[in-house]
Short mmCIF file of C-alpha atoms and ligand atoms in Angstrom, two decimals:
data_model
loop_
_atom_site.label_atom_id
_atom_site.label_comp_id
_atom_site.label_asym_id
_atom_site.label_seq_id
_atom_site.Cartn_x
_atom_site.Cartn_y
_atom_site.Cartn_z
CA MET A 22 5.76 25.49 -12.73
CA THR A 23 4.57 24.65 -9.20
CA GLU A 24 5.99 21.74 -7.20
CA THR A 25 2.81 19.73 -7.91
CA GLU A 26 2.93 20.40 -11.67
CA ASP A 27 6.61 19.35 -11.68
CA ALA A 28 5.67 16.16 -9.85
CA ARG A 29 2.89 15.41 -12.32
CA THR A 30 5.33 15.75 -15.24
CA ALA A 31 7.89 13.55 -13.47
CA LEU A 32 5.25 10.90 -12.75
CA LEU A 33 4.11 10.82 -16.40
CA ASP A 34 7.77 10.42 -17.53
CA TRP A 35 8.28 7.62 -15.02
CA LEU A 36 5.06 5.81 -15.94
CA LYS A 37 6.08 5.65 -19.61
CA TYR A 38 8.76 3.09 -18.80
CA ALA A 39 7.69 1.76 -15.37
CA TRP A 40 4.03 0.82 -15.92
CA ASP A 41 3.57 -2.80 -16.88
CA PRO A 42 -0.01 -4.08 -16.72
CA GLU A 43 1.18 -7.70 -16.80
CA LEU A 44 2.88 -7.46 -13.39
CA SER A 45 0.94 -8.89 -10.47
CA LEU A 46 -0.90 -6.26 -8.44
CA VAL A 47 1.57 -6.57 -5.57
CA GLN A 48 4.64 -6.43 -7.87
CA TRP A 49 3.28 -3.27 -9.53
CA ARG A 50 2.37 -1.59 -6.23
CA ARG A 51 5.84 -2.37 -4.86
CA ARG A 52 7.38 -0.67 -7.89
CA LEU A 53 5.02 2.30 -7.45
CA ALA A 54 5.86 2.52 -3.74
CA GLU A 55 9.64 2.23 -4.26
CA ALA A 56 9.49 5.22 -6.60
CA GLY A 57 7.51 7.22 -4.00
CA TRP A 58 4.41 7.56 -6.20
CA ALA A 59 2.08 5.37 -4.11
CA THR A 60 2.27 7.81 -1.18
CA PRO A 61 3.66 11.05 -2.65
CA THR A 62 2.76 13.20 0.36
CA TRP A 63 4.55 10.98 2.90
CA PRO A 64 8.07 11.87 4.03
CA ALA A 65 10.89 10.39 1.91
CA ARG A 66 12.16 8.21 4.79
CA LEU A 67 8.81 6.38 4.77
CA GLY A 68 8.66 5.90 1.03
CA GLY A 69 7.07 9.18 0.00
CA ARG A 70 8.16 12.29 -1.87
CA GLY A 71 7.33 14.93 0.74
CA LEU A 72 4.84 16.67 -1.56
CA PRO A 73 2.15 19.00 -0.12
CA ALA A 74 -1.22 17.44 0.86
CA SER A 75 -2.90 19.18 -2.07
CA ALA A 76 -0.72 17.13 -4.49
CA ALA A 77 -2.35 13.82 -3.45
CA SER A 78 -5.45 14.22 -5.62
CA VAL A 79 -3.37 15.43 -8.60
CA ILE A 80 -1.07 12.40 -8.43
CA ALA A 81 -4.04 10.00 -8.04
CA ALA A 82 -5.79 11.61 -11.02
CA THR A 83 -2.58 11.39 -13.09
CA LEU A 84 -2.25 7.66 -12.38
CA ALA A 85 -5.89 7.09 -13.36
CA GLU A 86 -5.63 9.21 -16.49
CA PHE A 87 -2.49 7.32 -17.60
CA GLY A 88 -4.28 4.02 -16.99
CA ALA A 89 -2.08 2.71 -14.17
CA VAL A 90 -3.32 1.08 -10.95
CA GLY A 91 -2.97 3.14 -7.77
CA PRO A 92 -2.73 2.17 -4.07
CA PRO A 93 -5.62 0.26 -2.42
CA GLU A 94 -8.75 1.77 -0.86
CA GLY A 95 -10.12 1.03 2.57
CA VAL A 96 -9.36 1.37 6.27
CA GLY A 97 -5.66 0.56 5.72
CA MET A 98 -4.80 3.62 3.67
CA SER A 99 -7.47 5.94 5.08
CA LEU A 100 -7.12 5.24 8.83
CA ALA A 101 -4.29 2.83 9.73
CA ALA A 102 -1.57 4.48 7.64
CA PRO A 103 -2.18 8.09 8.80
CA THR A 104 -2.39 6.92 12.43
CA LEU A 105 0.87 4.95 12.14
CA LEU A 106 2.54 7.85 10.34
CA GLU A 107 1.72 10.25 13.16
CA HIS A 108 2.12 8.03 16.22
CA GLY A 109 3.69 4.67 15.25
CA SER A 110 7.17 3.61 16.37
CA ASP A 111 9.86 3.14 13.69
CA GLU A 112 9.40 -0.64 14.03
CA LEU A 113 5.62 -0.49 13.56
CA GLN A 114 5.97 1.86 10.60
CA ALA A 115 8.57 -0.38 8.94
CA ARG A 116 6.53 -3.49 9.57
CA PHE A 117 3.02 -2.33 8.65
CA LEU A 118 3.19 0.58 6.22
CA PRO A 119 4.72 -1.22 3.19
CA PRO A 120 2.23 -4.15 3.08
CA THR A 121 -0.64 -1.71 3.71
CA VAL A 122 0.40 0.36 0.70
CA THR A 123 0.63 -2.72 -1.54
CA GLY A 124 -2.69 -4.10 -0.24
CA GLU A 125 -1.05 -7.27 1.11
CA ILE A 126 -2.67 -6.67 4.49
CA THR A 127 -6.09 -5.19 5.31
CA TRP A 128 -7.41 -3.48 8.44
CA CYS A 129 -10.58 -2.77 10.40
CA GLN A 130 -11.43 -0.27 13.12
CA LEU A 131 -12.21 -1.71 16.57
CA PHE A 132 -13.41 1.34 18.51
CA SER A 133 -17.17 1.16 19.26
CA GLU A 134 -18.61 -1.11 21.93
CA PRO A 135 -22.17 -1.98 22.97
CA GLY A 136 -21.85 0.58 25.80
CA ALA A 137 -19.46 3.07 24.19
CA GLY A 138 -20.08 4.82 20.87
CA SER A 139 -20.50 8.58 21.17
CA ASP A 140 -18.86 8.28 24.57
CA LEU A 141 -15.97 6.30 23.12
CA ALA A 142 -13.69 7.13 26.07
CA GLY A 143 -16.07 5.12 28.27
CA LEU A 144 -15.08 1.81 26.65
CA THR A 145 -14.47 -1.24 28.84
CA THR A 146 -12.57 -3.75 26.68
CA LYS A 147 -9.65 -4.62 28.91
CA ALA A 148 -5.98 -5.12 27.96
CA GLU A 149 -3.41 -6.38 30.47
CA LEU A 150 0.24 -7.21 30.22
CA SER A 151 0.58 -10.97 30.07
CA GLY A 152 2.38 -12.47 33.03
CA LEU A 153 3.74 -15.27 30.84
CA SER A 154 5.46 -13.59 27.94
CA HIS A 155 7.46 -10.38 28.37
CA GLY A 156 5.74 -7.38 26.80
CA GLU A 157 2.84 -9.36 25.35
CA TRP A 158 -0.70 -8.09 26.02
CA ARG A 159 -3.92 -10.06 26.54
CA VAL A 160 -7.23 -8.45 25.67
CA SER A 161 -10.85 -9.34 26.46
CA GLY A 162 -14.14 -7.57 25.75
CA GLN A 163 -16.58 -6.84 22.95
CA LYS A 164 -16.56 -4.45 20.03
CA VAL A 165 -19.44 -3.74 17.65
CA TRP A 166 -20.27 -2.05 14.31
CA ASN A 167 -16.86 -3.05 13.00
CA THR A 168 -16.96 -2.70 9.23
CA SER A 169 -15.05 -5.46 7.37
CA ALA A 170 -13.75 -7.03 10.61
CA HIS A 171 -14.69 -10.50 9.29
CA HIS A 172 -11.95 -10.41 6.67
CA ALA A 173 -9.39 -7.91 8.02
CA ASP A 174 -5.87 -9.06 8.92
CA TYR A 175 -5.33 -6.41 11.63
CA GLY A 176 -7.56 -4.28 13.84
CA LEU A 177 -7.00 -0.74 15.12
CA LEU A 178 -7.99 -1.44 18.70
CA VAL A 179 -8.54 0.93 21.61
CA ALA A 180 -8.71 -0.82 24.99
CA ARG A 181 -8.61 0.15 28.66
CA THR A 182 -5.29 -0.41 30.38
CA ASN A 183 -5.76 1.72 33.49
CA TRP A 184 -8.98 1.90 35.54
CA ASP A 185 -7.62 4.19 38.26
CA VAL A 186 -7.38 7.38 36.22
CA PRO A 187 -10.10 9.49 34.49
CA LYS A 188 -11.56 7.78 31.45
CA HIS A 189 -9.55 9.55 28.73
CA HIS A 190 -6.24 8.80 30.46
CA GLY A 191 -6.43 5.04 30.79
CA LEU A 192 -6.76 3.95 27.16
CA THR A 193 -4.12 2.34 24.94
CA TYR A 194 -4.13 2.01 21.17
CA PHE A 195 -3.04 -1.38 19.79
CA VAL A 196 -2.51 -3.24 16.55
CA LEU A 197 -4.52 -6.45 17.04
CA PRO A 198 -3.80 -9.47 14.81
CA MET A 199 -7.32 -10.58 13.82
CA LYS A 200 -6.53 -14.11 12.63
CA GLN A 201 -6.13 -15.84 16.00
CA PRO A 202 -8.26 -18.07 18.25
CA GLY A 203 -9.13 -15.29 20.77
CA VAL A 204 -10.82 -13.11 18.12
CA GLU A 205 -14.26 -13.93 16.75
CA ALA A 206 -15.99 -11.63 14.25
CA ARG A 207 -19.71 -12.30 13.81
CA PRO A 208 -21.41 -10.48 10.92
CA LEU A 209 -24.57 -8.50 11.74
CA ARG A 210 -27.40 -8.50 9.18
CA GLN A 211 -28.90 -5.01 8.73
CA ALA A 212 -32.51 -4.02 8.03
CA ASN A 213 -31.50 -3.17 4.44
CA GLY A 214 -30.34 -6.76 3.87
CA HIS A 215 -26.59 -6.07 3.78
CA ALA A 216 -24.09 -7.37 6.32
CA SER A 217 -21.31 -4.79 6.48
CA PHE A 218 -20.60 -4.82 10.18
CA ASN A 219 -19.60 -7.30 12.81
CA GLU A 220 -19.65 -7.87 16.49
CA VAL A 221 -16.11 -8.74 17.52
CA PHE A 222 -15.62 -10.85 20.63
CA LEU A 223 -12.19 -10.78 22.23
CA ASP A 224 -11.42 -13.58 24.64
CA ASP A 225 -7.88 -13.45 25.98
CA ALA A 226 -6.66 -12.44 22.52
CA ARG A 227 -2.90 -11.90 22.20
CA ILE A 228 -1.18 -8.72 21.17
CA PRO A 229 2.57 -9.08 20.60
CA ALA A 230 5.03 -6.88 22.49
CA GLY A 231 5.64 -3.59 20.70
CA PHE A 232 2.23 -3.52 18.98
CA VAL A 233 1.21 -0.37 20.91
CA ILE A 234 0.70 2.77 18.80
CA GLY A 235 1.77 5.79 20.87
CA ASP A 236 2.15 5.50 24.64
CA VAL A 237 0.57 3.03 27.04
CA ASP A 238 -2.43 4.92 28.57
CA GLY A 239 -1.95 7.60 25.88
CA GLY A 240 -4.32 6.01 23.35
CA TRP A 241 -6.96 8.76 23.40
CA ARG A 242 -4.67 11.19 21.57
CA VAL A 243 -3.95 8.52 18.94
CA ALA A 244 -7.67 7.70 18.57
CA LEU A 245 -8.39 11.38 17.88
CA THR A 246 -6.04 11.20 14.91
CA THR A 247 -7.92 8.20 13.50
CA LEU A 248 -11.28 9.90 14.09
CA ALA A 249 -10.13 13.08 12.34
CA HIS A 250 -9.18 11.00 9.30
CA GLU A 251 -12.44 9.03 9.48
CA ARG A 252 -14.47 12.20 9.01
CA ARG A 253 -12.56 12.85 5.77
CA ALA A 254 -12.43 9.24 4.52
CA ALA A 255 -14.44 8.26 1.47
CA ILE A 256 -14.62 4.97 -0.32
CA SER A 257 -15.86 4.60 -3.85
CA SER A 258 -19.02 2.59 -4.35
CA SER A 259 -18.87 2.66 -8.14
CA PRO A 260 -18.04 -0.55 -10.04
CA PRO A 261 -14.29 -1.22 -10.28
CA VAL A 262 -12.44 -0.08 -13.43
CA GLN A 263 -12.10 -2.90 -15.98
CA ARG A 264 -8.93 -2.70 -18.07
CA GLU A 265 -6.59 -5.14 -19.78
CA GLY A 266 -3.70 -6.76 -17.91
CA ARG A 267 -3.05 -8.85 -14.82
CA ALA A 268 -2.56 -5.86 -12.47
CA TRP A 269 -5.96 -4.44 -13.48
CA ARG A 270 -7.72 -7.79 -13.19
CA GLU A 271 -6.37 -8.28 -9.68
CA ALA A 272 -7.19 -4.65 -8.76
CA ALA A 273 -10.79 -5.17 -9.91
CA GLN A 274 -11.07 -8.30 -7.75
CA GLU A 275 -9.62 -6.44 -4.77
CA ALA A 276 -11.99 -3.48 -5.28
CA LEU A 277 -15.02 -5.77 -5.50
CA HIS A 278 -14.02 -7.33 -2.18
CA LEU A 279 -13.13 -4.05 -0.42
CA ARG A 280 -16.15 -2.15 -1.69
CA ALA A 281 -18.72 -4.86 -0.92
CA PRO A 282 -19.56 -3.54 2.60
CA TYR A 283 -20.08 -0.06 1.14
CA ARG A 284 -22.45 -1.03 -1.73
CA TRP A 285 -25.42 0.63 -0.02
CA TYR A 286 -23.58 3.86 0.92
CA PRO A 287 -24.95 5.84 -2.07
CA GLN A 288 -28.46 4.87 -0.87
CA ARG A 289 -27.74 6.02 2.69
CA ALA A 290 -26.90 9.45 1.21
CA GLY A 291 -30.47 9.64 -0.17
CA ARG A 292 -29.83 9.35 -3.95
CA VAL A 293 -30.82 12.93 -4.77
CA ASP A 294 -29.70 12.17 -8.33
CA LEU A 295 -32.70 9.81 -8.81
CA LEU A 296 -35.40 12.26 -7.72
CA MET A 297 -35.99 14.19 -10.95
CA PRO A 298 -35.78 11.16 -13.28
CA LEU A 299 -38.17 9.18 -11.04
CA ALA A 300 -40.63 12.08 -10.69
CA ILE A 301 -40.73 12.42 -14.48
CA ALA A 302 -40.83 8.68 -15.23
CA THR A 303 -43.70 8.08 -12.80
CA GLY A 304 -45.65 11.19 -13.89
CA ARG A 305 -45.62 12.49 -10.29
CA GLY A 306 -43.95 15.80 -11.11
CA ASP A 307 -47.24 17.72 -11.07
CA ASP A 308 -48.22 16.58 -7.58
CA PRO A 309 -47.97 19.64 -5.28
CA HIS A 310 -46.55 17.62 -2.35
CA VAL A 311 -43.94 15.89 -4.55
CA ARG A 312 -42.83 19.25 -5.98
CA GLN A 313 -42.36 20.74 -2.49
CA GLU A 314 -40.36 17.76 -1.18
CA LEU A 315 -38.29 17.39 -4.33
CA ALA A 316 -37.33 21.07 -4.57
CA ARG A 317 -36.48 21.09 -0.85
CA ALA A 318 -34.14 18.09 -1.20
CA VAL A 319 -32.43 19.35 -4.35
CA THR A 320 -31.84 22.87 -3.01
CA LEU A 321 -30.42 21.47 0.25
CA ALA A 322 -28.10 19.22 -1.78
CA TRP A 323 -26.91 22.09 -3.98
CA THR A 324 -26.28 24.34 -0.98
CA ALA A 325 -24.30 21.59 0.75
CA ARG A 326 -22.22 21.01 -2.38
CA TRP A 327 -21.45 24.71 -2.79
CA THR A 328 -20.45 24.96 0.88
CA ALA A 329 -18.11 21.96 0.43
CA GLU A 330 -16.67 23.55 -2.72
CA ARG A 331 -16.06 26.84 -0.87
CA ALA A 332 -14.24 24.91 1.86
CA ALA A 333 -12.12 23.06 -0.72
CA ALA A 334 -11.25 26.33 -2.50
CA ALA A 335 -10.21 27.89 0.84
CA ARG A 336 -8.00 24.86 1.60
CA LYS A 337 -6.35 25.16 -1.81
CA LEU A 338 -5.50 28.79 -1.02
CA GLY A 339 -3.90 27.63 2.22
CA LYS A 340 -6.57 29.26 4.44
CA PRO A 341 -7.28 27.64 7.85
CA PRO A 342 -10.35 25.36 8.00
CA GLY A 343 -13.51 27.39 8.66
CA PRO A 344 -16.93 26.35 9.99
CA GLU A 345 -17.74 24.71 6.63
CA GLY A 346 -15.79 21.59 7.67
CA SER A 347 -17.96 21.01 10.74
CA LEU A 348 -21.18 21.72 8.84
CA GLY A 349 -20.54 19.22 6.04
CA LYS A 350 -21.34 16.04 7.94
CA LEU A 351 -24.55 17.48 9.37
CA ALA A 352 -25.54 18.77 5.94
CA SER A 353 -25.21 15.24 4.47
CA SER A 354 -27.68 13.96 7.08
CA ASN A 355 -30.15 16.76 6.32
CA VAL A 356 -29.86 16.16 2.57
CA ALA A 357 -30.34 12.40 2.99
CA ARG A 358 -33.45 12.83 5.13
CA ALA A 359 -34.96 15.39 2.72
CA ALA A 360 -34.25 13.05 -0.22
CA ARG A 361 -35.88 10.16 1.63
CA ALA A 362 -39.02 12.28 2.19
CA ALA A 363 -39.09 13.17 -1.51
CA HIS A 364 -38.67 9.51 -2.55
CA LEU A 365 -41.54 8.58 -0.24
CA ALA A 366 -43.70 11.33 -1.77
CA ILE A 367 -42.94 10.11 -5.30
CA ALA A 368 -43.32 6.37 -4.70
CA GLY A 369 -46.10 6.51 -2.10
CA PRO A 370 -46.76 3.34 -0.06
CA SER A 371 -45.03 1.17 -2.69
CA ALA A 372 -41.72 2.73 -1.48
CA LEU A 373 -41.68 0.03 1.17
CA LEU A 374 -41.76 -2.86 -1.30
CA ALA A 375 -38.60 -4.79 -2.08
CA GLY A 376 -37.91 -7.21 -4.93
CA ALA A 377 -38.33 -7.26 -8.67
CA ASP A 378 -41.77 -5.55 -8.93
CA SER A 379 -40.94 -2.75 -6.50
CA PRO A 380 -40.09 0.85 -7.45
CA ALA A 381 -36.59 1.07 -9.01
CA ASP A 382 -36.00 -2.65 -8.32
CA GLY A 383 -36.05 -2.24 -4.57
CA LEU A 384 -33.68 0.72 -4.56
CA ILE A 385 -36.25 3.05 -2.99
CA ALA A 386 -36.84 0.64 -0.09
CA GLU A 387 -33.05 0.39 0.31
CA ILE A 388 -32.83 4.21 0.48
CA ILE A 389 -35.57 4.39 3.12
CA LEU A 390 -33.86 1.74 5.26
CA SER A 391 -30.30 3.02 4.80
CA VAL A 392 -30.67 6.79 5.36
CA PRO A 393 -30.63 6.59 9.21
CA ALA A 394 -27.04 5.27 9.08
CA ILE A 395 -25.63 8.51 7.72
CA SER A 396 -26.54 10.41 10.89
CA ILE A 397 -24.81 7.79 13.09
CA ALA A 398 -21.63 6.63 11.32
CA GLY A 399 -18.46 8.54 12.18
CA GLY A 400 -20.26 10.53 14.94
CA THR A 401 -24.01 11.16 15.34
CA ASP A 402 -25.84 14.36 14.39
CA GLU A 403 -26.26 15.26 18.06
CA ILE A 404 -22.51 14.95 18.66
CA GLN A 405 -21.85 16.97 15.52
CA ARG A 406 -24.18 19.72 16.80
CA ASN A 407 -22.35 19.67 20.13
CA ILE A 408 -19.07 20.15 18.23
CA ILE A 409 -20.54 23.09 16.30
CA ALA A 410 -21.96 24.59 19.50
CA GLU A 411 -18.54 24.45 21.18
CA ARG A 412 -16.02 25.05 18.43
CA VAL A 413 -17.92 27.24 15.98
CA LEU A 414 -20.39 29.09 18.19
CA GLY A 415 -18.15 29.23 21.27
CA LEU A 416 -20.73 27.83 23.74
CA PRO A 417 -19.49 26.07 26.90
CA LYS A 418 -18.40 22.41 26.56
CA ASP A 419 -20.94 19.59 26.75
CA PRO A 420 -21.00 18.81 30.52
CA ALA A 421 -19.09 15.56 31.18
CA LEU A 422 -19.45 14.82 34.87
CA ASP A 423 -17.48 11.56 34.65
CA ALA A 424 -14.38 12.96 32.93
CA SER A 425 -12.44 13.88 36.07
CA ILE A 426 -12.95 10.90 38.37
CA PRO A 427 -11.15 7.54 38.19
CA PHE A 428 -12.90 5.37 35.58
CA ARG A 429 -13.31 2.61 38.15
CA ASP A 430 -15.69 4.92 40.12
CA VAL A 431 -17.82 5.99 37.15
CA PRO A 432 -21.35 4.57 37.58
CA LYS A 433 -21.97 2.06 34.79
CA ASN A 434 -25.14 0.60 33.39
CA ARG A 435 -24.85 -3.10 34.07
CA GLY A 436 -27.97 -3.71 31.98
C1 FAD B 16 -22.48 2.80 8.82
C2 FAD B 16 -21.71 2.69 10.13
C3 FAD B 16 -20.37 2.26 10.12
C4 FAD B 16 -19.65 2.13 11.31
N1 FAD B 16 -18.38 1.62 11.28
C5 FAD B 16 -17.70 1.45 12.44
C6 FAD B 16 -16.41 0.82 12.46
O1 FAD B 16 -15.90 0.36 11.42
N2 FAD B 16 -15.73 0.70 13.64
C7 FAD B 16 -16.27 1.15 14.82
O2 FAD B 16 -15.59 1.01 15.85
N3 FAD B 16 -17.51 1.72 14.86
C8 FAD B 16 -18.24 1.87 13.70
N4 FAD B 16 -19.52 2.42 13.72
C9 FAD B 16 -20.11 2.80 15.02
C10 FAD B 16 -20.32 4.31 15.21
O3 FAD B 16 -19.09 4.97 15.40
C11 FAD B 16 -21.28 4.50 16.40
O4 FAD B 16 -22.52 3.90 16.05
C12 FAD B 16 -21.49 5.96 16.73
O5 FAD B 16 -20.32 6.54 17.27
C13 FAD B 16 -22.64 6.17 17.74
O6 FAD B 16 -22.46 5.37 18.85
P1 FAD B 16 -23.65 4.43 19.39
O7 FAD B 16 -24.22 3.70 18.22
O8 FAD B 16 -23.12 3.66 20.54
O9 FAD B 16 -24.80 5.44 19.87
P2 FAD B 16 -24.84 6.15 21.30
O10 FAD B 16 -23.55 6.84 21.58
O11 FAD B 16 -25.35 5.18 22.31
O12 FAD B 16 -25.94 7.27 21.05
C14 FAD B 16 -27.37 7.00 21.18
C15 FAD B 16 -28.09 8.32 20.95
O13 FAD B 16 -27.74 9.26 22.00
C16 FAD B 16 -27.27 10.47 21.46
N5 FAD B 16 -26.21 11.05 22.30
C17 FAD B 16 -25.14 10.38 22.83
N6 FAD B 16 -24.36 11.24 23.53
C18 FAD B 16 -24.91 12.47 23.41
C19 FAD B 16 -24.56 13.78 23.90
N7 FAD B 16 -23.45 13.97 24.63
N8 FAD B 16 -25.36 14.80 23.56
C20 FAD B 16 -26.49 14.62 22.82
N9 FAD B 16 -26.88 13.40 22.33
C21 FAD B 16 -26.11 12.35 22.63
C22 FAD B 16 -26.69 10.07 20.09
O14 FAD B 16 -26.61 11.16 19.21
C23 FAD B 16 -27.71 9.02 19.64
O15 FAD B 16 -28.83 9.63 19.08
C24 FAD B 16 -20.27 2.51 12.54
C25 FAD B 16 -21.62 2.95 12.55
C26 FAD B 16 -22.35 3.01 11.37
C27 FAD B 16 -23.81 3.45 11.43
#
């Protein structure tokens, strides 16, 4: 038996006596974490079992198959935990990892700013050591596009701490307590009707001493870790599992809350799955234009899926990541746009209608309005093509004329 198969057997044995659906969600997750099954691939000293990365999905599937609740979803487990694991001090790890794993605290990502998205290293939110309290920081500035910031307990914040060095060298990565007077999160209403993001205004907000992840002025390296995990992160948008027992009831409530900002994410991916049924149901399958658009979207989607499956198979065999990894994000944008064109061809002008009488109860309009987001979130298509040009095709780097002069001297658009 392999190490992962052994672990699966051990987990099933453990669950037979440890799983109790009448525990509270937190009590159950603490039990799961103490046994190392909440985070099986983490090192033992941090509450894991040191299993290989490939074991994570097997352990998660085993928990689901047995009918036991697993760790929470969201920014905490997908971005905060891996960043703290790689760069956090012992104190930060001990303080923040356990309540993140049990879902007692939630997180948001405070990276983008009105003037810094693709060029994240050009951000201007300012953090300074407070003169009043030893080691405490004060931070002022504005962030934007921050998913779930209106209810998160902590923010993963990158701020500028040194203006006299080139832009990548003067950034520091902080844990920002969100529930304080100096932090205001204002939800932004999107064209598709949802309000997933916020503007976050920081006005002399306080960051306690020791809440720096990595080194002061060394935040860029830490941010790259978060960004690498962001490209892999996925959150489920399906309805939460409904099962008997207190732990499941509380998990369903939690999932409803955590998944709310992501409800429209399937629509932003284009809903290729709806194309054939809608073409048939509306009798549009014999329209030559519909057939062209539909076949184009479906073949693009299949090709993207096969490429992703090839990449996953190579990873399983322990092969180094190939170009497939960089192509995946771009392929999702291409698939979404092709699906949008096919939906427009099927529904015609009524695609723009919302409300009860509209095609698919307004879902088509939601697709049309949501698709642009997929080619922006987590890095735009243009940035992704730059990455492919440099790292896959070996072309020279994207010229960055401001990367070697002190940030203070970089010309800025004062709008
Ligand atoms: C659904 C969604 C969720 C998000 N969630 C979060 C979040 O939780 N936290 C957070 O901090 N941010 C979040 N963001 C913000 C996201 O990271 C930024 O929108 C993204 O990085 C692009 O930055 P920008 O919007 O400032 O566009 P800009 O960087 O201003 O880009 C404008 C245009 O210029 C192009 N461009 C820029 N530079 C280059 C270049 N070098 N070469 C060629 N073209 C270029 C871009 O491709 C784009 O078309 C989210 C965004 C979306 C859509």
